[in-house]
Structures are given as C-alpha cells and as structure tokens.
Amino acid sequence: MSAWMRSGLVLLAAWPLGACAGRQSALDPHALQSADILRIFVAFLVVAAVVWIAVVVVLAVGLWRQPSLSRHPLALHPPFERRAGQIVLGLGIATVLIVLALSLVSYAGQRSVFAKDPNALTLKITGHQWWWEVSYEADSPHLSFVTANEIRIPVEQPVRVQLQSADVIHSFWIPSLTGKMDLITGQQNEIQFTAKRAGVYRGQCAEFCGLQHAHMAFAVIALPQDEFKRWRDHENQSAGSPVDPLSKRGEELFRARGCALCHTVRGTLAGGQLGPDLTHFGSRTTIAAGTLPLNSASLGAWLADPQHIKPGNLMPQMALQSDELIAIHHYLEQLK
Ligand code: HEC
Ligand SMILES: [Cu+2]
C-alpha cells in the first residue's frame, strides 16, 4: 500500500475518533462513575463483537460448504446428529453464562453511580421547561442557597444530586462525569458522581421535553476544594446593593417592569419563582441554560427579545425602552 493511501486511511479512521474526546463525551471519562460506565460499555462491546463475528464466520462457512448431493436428504446420520446436539447444547449454556456474566459486570459497574456516600455534597436539582434550578443543601439552612444553570462542585468529593421536575419529564446527563437519570414530577431520583479532575464539563437534558429541549444544557465546573469553598461562601451571600446610579435605576426597573415577578435576587424585594434565580447572575458562564456564552452582547440580545434567541421559552418579550434596557443590563452585570 502506498504511503499516501496509508496516511489517507489513518486520517479517515481518526476522523470519527476525533469526536470521542471533549467536555461532553461518555468516551472521555473524568469521574469515577463515568470511568465505570465506560468499562461496562467496552465489556459489552467486546463480547457482542466476538459473538457477532463468530456467527458471521459460521454462516459464511455454512454457505460456502455445499452439502454433498449423493447424500439422501431423509437418511439419518446418528454420529453427526449427536455432535450437532452437543454443539447446540454447549452454545446454549455459553449464552446463559455470557448473559449472567454481563449482568454481573453491569451490576458491579453501576454500584458507584447509585452509592450513597455520607460525605457527599448534596444538590437538589429541579428541571423546568427549559432550565435547571440548582439548590445547594447543607445541614444548616443559612448555608443552603439556590442558583441556576450552572453547577460548581469540588473535585475528589462525591456529589449526590436529588432530581425532581416542576413540569414534564427531563433527564439529567453529564456524559463526562456520570450516567443519565430522569427527573420526574412527584418522585425523587438520585445519582452520584465524583469528579477526578478540575475542569468545565457540559451537561444536557437527555429526554425530549418540548420546544426548547435542545437548549436545556448546563455547565459543570469542578474546582479544587479551597476554591469551591470560597465560591460557596460567596454564592451563599445575598446580592450586594448597587452603588452607581445606573445600577440603582436598574434595580428599581427590575421591579417596576415585572422582572421580579418571575426572578429572585436574594437580599432584594425580587422573589419570583417562575424563572432562574439571578442573585449572582453576573458570575455565570452561560445564559439561557447553556444557549449562549454570557457576555454583554448576549445579555443585551436576551433582554431585547428572549423569544428570538430561544423561541417558545417561558420568558415573554418585555417592552423596555432602550434607556431602561441599558439600566437593567448594567444592574444584572454587576450581580456577581
Ligand atoms: C413570566 C416570567 C418572566 C418574566 C416576567 C421575566 N422573566 Fe426572565 N426568565 C424567565 C424564564 C422562564 C427564564 C428561563 C428561560 C430559559 O432559559 O428557558 C428566564 C431567563 C432570564 C435570564 C437568563 C437567566 C439564565 O440563568 O440564563 C435573565 C438574565 C432574565 N430572565 C432576566 C429578566 C429580566 C431583566 C426581566 C424583566 C425585564 C425578566 N427576566 C422577566 C421568566 C421571566
Ligand atoms: Cu428537559
């Protein structure tokens, strides 16, 4: 084979494999649980491939070997029949053993996913059409707080998420960290994961939940323990009072224009529950559940017309004058 052809084939093979790494890939595990799940996947893949290849080879041999025409079709061949019976029995037993072995592999591999570690950090996550409410639960209520669309976790500490839904069925999935689990109204499901490396991972709703299902994502940011503690202490605080006149006006307008009916900003009179908590909105990395990176332009576009960016989402277009928009924009940006 010429060098050109060989390098062409290598490139061709590398192309689909290129999709296997990254911040949202079950084939590139960054947690104990996703590594266990990948091992289950590989075990099933190898066994299924071997069985499939064996079946195809036997089939090919059977097609290739013509029965000899001299044999009478109705004549019995006792030794042959006995051997065929033994082979079928042997393969039948092998099938049962393989299924049992795969069940054991699957059970053992999933134990870490459903573990209930007493030292776990507990998060309560509620799925909404089409965003995520994230509540950090601590023993003392003054350390519990709510945020949205972004989960910050410490590395090397188990995180247990309790999942529920406010409307339809959603599914919580961070491929790089753990398996999938549904969020169902009236029921609480749990799943656990332990990130091995600091980094930013991407989670996605994995159960079709309506118009904007595809734009129901979230960021998972795994931080070193001390950095996580700092973030948690900061996040736990109420929003600081705005200092400059423009943000002060923004805060007033946030109430006057009805934003406060749907959004909470802790420490202010805004206590709405229909939309994401915005207390520390300015420090998030994305807007509208992972739809766009959060920056001045995307925030401006969202405030001007949320229905343009995410058609059908449950925030209506608000009729704001441009000076009002600028003030609210400024107010939200300083909510760090
Ligand atoms: C009828 C309820 C409602 C009103 C009124 C409302 N919002 Fe929203 N808002 C929502 C919902 C629901 C979402 C989540 C949309 C999504 O991502 O699907 C949202 C999302 C947002 C986000 C993005 C949050 C994030 O974490 O990505 C911002 C910022 C925001 N709203 C600001 C405002 C401002 C400012 C006003 C007033 C001008 C306002 N909202 C009025 C319901 C509302
Ligand atoms: Cu969903």
Coordinates of C-alpha atoms and ligand atoms in Angstrom, one line a residue:
M1 CA 0.0 0.0 0.0
S2 CA 1.4 3.4 -0.9
A3 CA 2.3 5.9 1.9
W4 CA -0.3 8.2 0.6
M5 CA -3.1 5.6 0.8
R6 CA -1.9 4.6 4.2
S7 CA -1.9 8.1 5.6
G8 CA -5.3 8.6 4.0
L9 CA -6.7 5.6 5.8
V10 CA -5.2 6.7 9.1
L11 CA -6.9 10.1 8.7
L12 CA -10.2 8.5 7.8
A13 CA -10.0 6.3 10.9
A14 CA -9.1 9.3 13.1
W15 CA -12.0 11.4 11.9
P16 CA -14.8 9.6 13.8
L17 CA -12.5 9.0 16.8
G18 CA -12.0 12.8 17.0
A19 CA -15.5 13.0 18.4
C20 CA -14.6 10.8 21.4
A21 CA -12.8 13.4 23.5
G22 CA -14.0 16.7 24.9
R23 CA -16.1 18.2 27.7
Q24 CA -19.3 16.3 26.8
S25 CA -18.2 12.7 25.9
A26 CA -19.0 9.4 27.6
L27 CA -15.9 8.1 26.0
D28 CA -13.6 10.6 27.7
P29 CA -14.4 10.0 31.4
H30 CA -13.3 12.5 34.1
A31 CA -15.1 10.9 37.1
L32 CA -15.1 7.6 38.9
Q33 CA -18.6 6.8 37.7
S34 CA -18.2 7.7 34.0
A35 CA -15.0 5.5 34.0
D36 CA -17.0 2.6 35.5
I37 CA -19.7 3.1 32.8
L38 CA -17.1 3.2 30.1
R39 CA -15.8 -0.1 31.3
I40 CA -19.3 -1.7 31.1
F41 CA -19.6 -0.3 27.6
V42 CA -16.3 -1.8 26.5
A43 CA -17.1 -5.2 28.0
F44 CA -20.5 -5.3 26.2
L45 CA -18.9 -4.1 23.0
V46 CA -16.1 -6.7 23.0
V47 CA -18.4 -9.6 23.9
A48 CA -21.1 -8.6 21.4
A49 CA -18.4 -8.1 18.6
V50 CA -16.9 -11.5 19.3
V51 CA -20.3 -13.2 19.2
W52 CA -21.3 -11.3 16.0
I53 CA -18.0 -12.2 14.2
A54 CA -18.4 -15.9 15.3
V55 CA -22.0 -16.0 13.9
V56 CA -20.9 -14.4 10.6
V57 CA -18.0 -16.8 10.2
V58 CA -20.1 -19.9 10.9
L59 CA -22.8 -18.6 8.4
A60 CA -20.1 -17.9 5.8
V61 CA -18.7 -21.4 6.2
G62 CA -22.2 -23.0 6.0
L63 CA -22.9 -21.1 2.8
W64 CA -19.6 -22.0 1.3
R65 CA -19.7 -25.7 2.1
Q66 CA -22.2 -27.3 -0.2
P67 CA -23.9 -30.5 1.1
S68 CA -22.8 -33.5 -1.0
L69 CA -25.5 -34.4 -3.5
S70 CA -25.0 -38.1 -3.1
R71 CA -26.5 -38.0 0.5
H72 CA -30.1 -38.9 0.7
P73 CA -32.0 -36.0 2.3
L74 CA -34.0 -38.2 4.7
A75 CA -31.2 -40.6 5.7
L76 CA -30.2 -40.3 9.4
H77 CA -26.6 -39.9 10.4
P78 CA -26.5 -40.7 14.2
P79 CA -22.9 -39.6 14.9
F80 CA -23.5 -36.3 13.1
E81 CA -26.9 -35.7 14.8
R82 CA -25.3 -36.3 18.2
R83 CA -22.4 -33.9 17.6
A84 CA -24.8 -31.2 16.3
G85 CA -26.9 -31.7 19.5
Q86 CA -23.8 -31.3 21.7
I87 CA -22.8 -28.2 19.9
V88 CA -26.2 -26.6 20.3
L89 CA -26.3 -27.5 24.0
G90 CA -22.8 -26.1 24.5
L91 CA -23.7 -22.9 22.8
G92 CA -26.9 -22.6 24.8
I93 CA -25.0 -23.0 28.0
A94 CA -22.4 -20.5 26.8
T95 CA -25.2 -18.0 26.0
V96 CA -26.7 -18.3 29.5
L97 CA -23.2 -17.9 31.1
I98 CA -22.4 -14.8 28.9
V99 CA -25.7 -13.1 29.9
L100 CA -25.1 -13.8 33.5
A101 CA -21.5 -12.5 33.3
L102 CA -22.6 -9.4 31.6
S103 CA -25.3 -8.8 34.2
L104 CA -22.7 -9.1 36.9
V105 CA -20.4 -6.7 35.1
S106 CA -23.2 -4.2 34.7
Y107 CA -24.3 -4.5 38.3
A108 CA -20.8 -4.1 39.7
G109 CA -20.1 -1.1 37.4
Q110 CA -23.2 0.7 38.4
R111 CA -22.6 0.5 42.1
S112 CA -20.6 3.7 42.2
V113 CA -23.4 5.5 40.4
F114 CA -26.0 4.6 43.0
A115 CA -23.7 4.8 46.0
K116 CA -24.9 6.9 48.9
D117 CA -21.7 8.3 50.4
P118 CA -22.3 10.0 53.7
N119 CA -19.7 12.6 53.0
A120 CA -21.3 13.6 49.7
L121 CA -22.2 17.2 48.9
T122 CA -25.9 17.2 48.3
L123 CA -27.6 19.2 45.5
K124 CA -31.3 19.3 44.8
I125 CA -31.9 19.9 41.1
T126 CA -35.3 20.7 39.7
G127 CA -35.9 20.5 35.9
H128 CA -38.1 23.3 34.4
Q129 CA -39.0 23.8 30.8
W130 CA -36.2 24.7 29.8
W131 CA -33.7 25.5 32.5
W132 CA -32.2 24.0 35.7
E133 CA -32.8 25.1 39.3
V134 CA -29.9 24.1 41.4
S135 CA -30.2 24.1 45.2
Y136 CA -27.2 23.5 47.5
E137 CA -28.4 21.7 50.6
A138 CA -26.5 22.0 53.8
D139 CA -27.2 20.9 57.3
S140 CA -27.7 24.5 58.5
P141 CA -30.3 26.4 56.5
H142 CA -28.2 29.5 56.3
L143 CA -25.7 27.6 54.2
S144 CA -28.3 26.5 51.7
F145 CA -28.8 28.5 48.6
V146 CA -30.3 28.4 45.1
T147 CA -28.8 29.1 41.8
A148 CA -29.5 28.1 38.2
N149 CA -28.0 26.5 35.0
E150 CA -24.5 26.1 36.5
I151 CA -23.2 23.6 39.0
R152 CA -20.0 24.2 40.7
I153 CA -18.5 21.2 42.6
P154 CA -15.4 20.3 44.4
V155 CA -13.0 17.7 42.9
E156 CA -12.5 14.4 44.6
Q157 CA -15.6 14.8 46.7
P158 CA -18.7 12.7 46.0
V159 CA -21.6 14.8 44.8
R160 CA -25.1 13.4 45.3
V161 CA -27.9 15.0 43.2
Q162 CA -31.5 14.6 44.1
L163 CA -33.6 15.1 41.0
Q164 CA -37.1 16.2 40.6
S165 CA -39.2 18.0 38.0
A166 CA -41.5 21.1 38.1
D167 CA -43.4 20.2 34.9
V168 CA -42.6 17.3 32.4
I169 CA -40.0 14.5 32.4
H170 CA -36.5 15.7 31.9
S171 CA -33.2 13.8 32.1
F172 CA -30.0 14.8 33.8
W173 CA -26.9 13.8 31.9
I174 CA -23.2 14.8 32.2
P175 CA -21.6 12.3 29.9
S176 CA -18.0 13.0 31.1
L177 CA -19.0 12.5 34.7
T178 CA -21.9 10.1 35.2
G179 CA -24.8 8.3 33.7
K180 CA -28.3 9.5 32.9
M181 CA -31.2 9.9 35.3
D182 CA -34.7 11.1 34.8
L183 CA -36.4 14.0 36.6
I184 CA -40.0 13.1 37.2
T185 CA -42.8 15.1 38.9
G186 CA -43.8 13.6 42.3
Q187 CA -40.7 11.4 42.5
Q188 CA -37.2 11.9 43.7
N189 CA -34.4 10.1 41.9
E190 CA -30.8 10.2 42.9
I191 CA -27.4 9.8 41.2
Q192 CA -23.9 10.3 42.5
F193 CA -20.6 11.4 40.9
T194 CA -17.0 12.2 41.9
A195 CA -15.0 14.4 39.5
K196 CA -11.4 13.3 39.3
R197 CA -10.1 16.5 37.6
A198 CA -10.8 20.2 37.8
G199 CA -12.4 21.5 34.6
V200 CA -15.6 22.6 32.8
Y201 CA -17.9 19.9 31.7
R202 CA -21.2 20.1 29.8
G203 CA -24.5 18.6 30.9
Q204 CA -27.6 18.3 28.8
C205 CA -31.2 17.4 29.2
A206 CA -31.5 13.9 27.6
E207 CA -35.2 13.4 27.5
F208 CA -37.3 15.3 24.9
C209 CA -39.2 17.8 27.0
G210 CA -40.7 20.2 24.5
L211 CA -39.8 23.0 22.1
Q212 CA -36.5 24.1 23.6
H213 CA -35.3 20.7 24.9
A214 CA -32.1 21.1 22.8
H215 CA -31.3 24.4 24.6
M216 CA -31.6 22.9 28.1
A217 CA -28.0 22.5 28.9
F218 CA -25.8 23.4 31.9
A219 CA -22.2 23.9 32.8
V220 CA -20.5 21.8 35.5
I221 CA -17.4 23.5 36.9
A222 CA -15.2 21.2 39.0
L223 CA -13.0 23.3 41.3
P224 CA -10.2 22.5 43.7
Q225 CA -11.6 22.1 47.3
D226 CA -10.5 25.5 48.6
E227 CA -11.6 27.4 45.6
F228 CA -15.0 25.7 45.8
K229 CA -15.4 26.7 49.4
R230 CA -14.6 30.3 48.5
W231 CA -17.2 30.2 45.7
R232 CA -19.8 28.6 48.0
D233 CA -19.3 31.2 50.8
H234 CA -19.7 34.0 48.2
E235 CA -22.7 32.4 46.5
N236 CA -24.3 32.0 49.8
Q237 CA -24.4 35.7 50.3
S238 CA -27.3 38.0 49.2
A239 CA -26.7 40.3 46.3
G240 CA -24.9 43.5 47.3
S241 CA -26.7 46.8 47.0
P242 CA -25.9 48.5 43.7
V243 CA -23.6 51.5 44.2
D244 CA -23.7 53.5 41.0
P245 CA -26.8 55.4 39.9
L246 CA -27.3 53.4 36.7
S247 CA -27.5 50.1 38.5
K248 CA -29.7 51.6 41.2
R249 CA -32.1 52.6 38.5
G250 CA -31.8 49.1 37.0
E251 CA -32.7 47.6 40.3
E252 CA -35.8 49.8 40.5
L253 CA -36.8 48.9 37.0
F254 CA -36.3 45.2 37.6
R255 CA -39.2 45.5 40.0
A256 CA -41.2 48.1 38.1
R257 CA -41.1 46.2 34.8
G258 CA -42.2 43.0 36.3
C259 CA -38.9 41.0 36.2
A260 CA -39.2 40.5 39.9
L261 CA -42.5 38.6 39.5
C262 CA -40.6 35.7 37.9
H263 CA -37.0 36.1 39.2
T264 CA -35.4 36.1 42.7
V265 CA -32.5 38.3 43.6
R266 CA -31.7 37.4 47.2
G267 CA -31.5 40.3 49.5
T268 CA -33.9 42.4 47.5
L269 CA -37.7 42.5 47.1
A270 CA -37.5 40.4 44.0
G271 CA -38.7 36.9 44.9
G272 CA -40.3 35.4 41.8
Q273 CA -40.1 31.7 41.4
L274 CA -41.0 31.1 37.7
G275 CA -37.6 31.8 36.2
P276 CA -33.9 31.2 37.2
D277 CA -32.5 32.8 40.4
L278 CA -30.4 35.8 39.4
T279 CA -28.7 36.7 42.7
H280 CA -25.2 36.1 41.3
F281 CA -26.1 36.0 37.6
G282 CA -23.2 38.2 36.5
S283 CA -20.7 35.4 37.6
R284 CA -22.2 32.7 35.5
T285 CA -20.6 31.5 32.2
T286 CA -23.6 31.0 30.0
I287 CA -27.1 32.5 29.5
A288 CA -30.5 30.8 28.9
A289 CA -29.4 27.3 30.1
G290 CA -26.2 27.0 28.0
T291 CA -27.7 28.5 24.9
L292 CA -25.1 31.3 24.6
P293 CA -21.9 32.3 26.4
L294 CA -22.7 35.0 28.9
N295 CA -21.3 38.4 27.8
S296 CA -22.5 41.9 27.3
A297 CA -23.8 41.2 23.8
S298 CA -25.7 38.0 24.6
L299 CA -27.3 39.6 27.7
G300 CA -28.4 42.6 25.7
A301 CA -29.9 40.4 23.0
W302 CA -31.7 38.3 25.6
L303 CA -33.2 41.3 27.3
A304 CA -34.3 42.9 24.0
D305 CA -36.0 39.7 22.8
P306 CA -35.7 36.4 24.6
Q307 CA -38.1 34.8 22.1
H308 CA -35.6 35.4 19.3
I309 CA -32.8 33.5 21.0
K310 CA -34.9 30.7 22.4
P311 CA -38.3 30.6 20.6
G312 CA -41.1 29.4 22.8
N313 CA -39.2 29.8 26.1
L314 CA -41.3 30.9 29.1
M315 CA -39.8 34.4 29.4
P316 CA -42.0 36.8 27.4
Q317 CA -40.5 39.7 25.4
M318 CA -40.7 42.6 27.8
A319 CA -41.5 46.1 26.3
L320 CA -38.5 48.0 27.5
Q321 CA -37.4 51.5 26.4
S322 CA -33.7 51.5 25.3
D323 CA -32.6 53.5 28.4
E324 CA -34.5 51.1 30.6
L325 CA -32.8 48.2 28.9
I326 CA -29.4 49.7 29.4
A327 CA -30.0 50.3 33.2
I328 CA -31.3 46.7 33.7
H329 CA -28.4 45.3 31.7
H330 CA -26.0 47.2 33.8
Y331 CA -27.7 46.1 37.0
L332 CA -27.6 42.4 36.0
E333 CA -24.0 42.5 35.0
Q334 CA -22.9 43.8 38.4
L335 CA -24.8 40.9 40.2
K336 CA -21.5 39.0 40.6
Ligands
HEC1 C1 -43.2 35.4 33.1 C2 -42.0 35.2 33.8 C3 -40.8 36.1 33.5 C4 -40.6 37.4 33.4 C5 -41.7 38.5 33.6 C6 -39.2 37.7 33.2 N1 -38.5 36.5 33.0 FE1 -36.5 36.3 32.8 N2 -36.8 34.4 32.6 C7 -37.9 33.6 32.7 C8 -37.7 32.3 32.4 C9 -38.7 31.1 32.5 C10 -36.3 32.2 32.1 C11 -35.6 30.9 31.6 C12 -35.6 30.8 30.1 C13 -34.9 29.6 29.6 O1 -33.7 29.6 29.6 O2 -35.6 28.8 29.0 C14 -35.8 33.5 32.2 C15 -34.4 33.8 32.0 C16 -33.9 35.0 32.2 C17 -32.4 35.3 32.2 C18 -31.4 34.3 31.9 C19 -31.0 33.5 33.1 C20 -30.0 32.4 33.0 O3 -29.6 31.9 34.0 O4 -29.7 32.1 31.9 C21 -32.3 36.6 32.5 C22 -31.0 37.4 32.6 C23 -33.6 37.2 32.7 N3 -34.5 36.2 32.5 C24 -33.9 38.5 33.0 C25 -35.2 39.0 33.1 C26 -35.4 40.4 33.2 C27 -34.4 41.5 33.2 C28 -36.8 40.6 33.1 C29 -37.6 41.9 33.2 C30 -37.3 42.8 32.1 C31 -37.4 39.3 33.1 N4 -36.3 38.4 33.0 C32 -38.7 39.0 33.1 C33 -39.1 34.2 33.1 C34 -39.4 35.5 33.2
CU2 CU -35.6 18.9 29.6

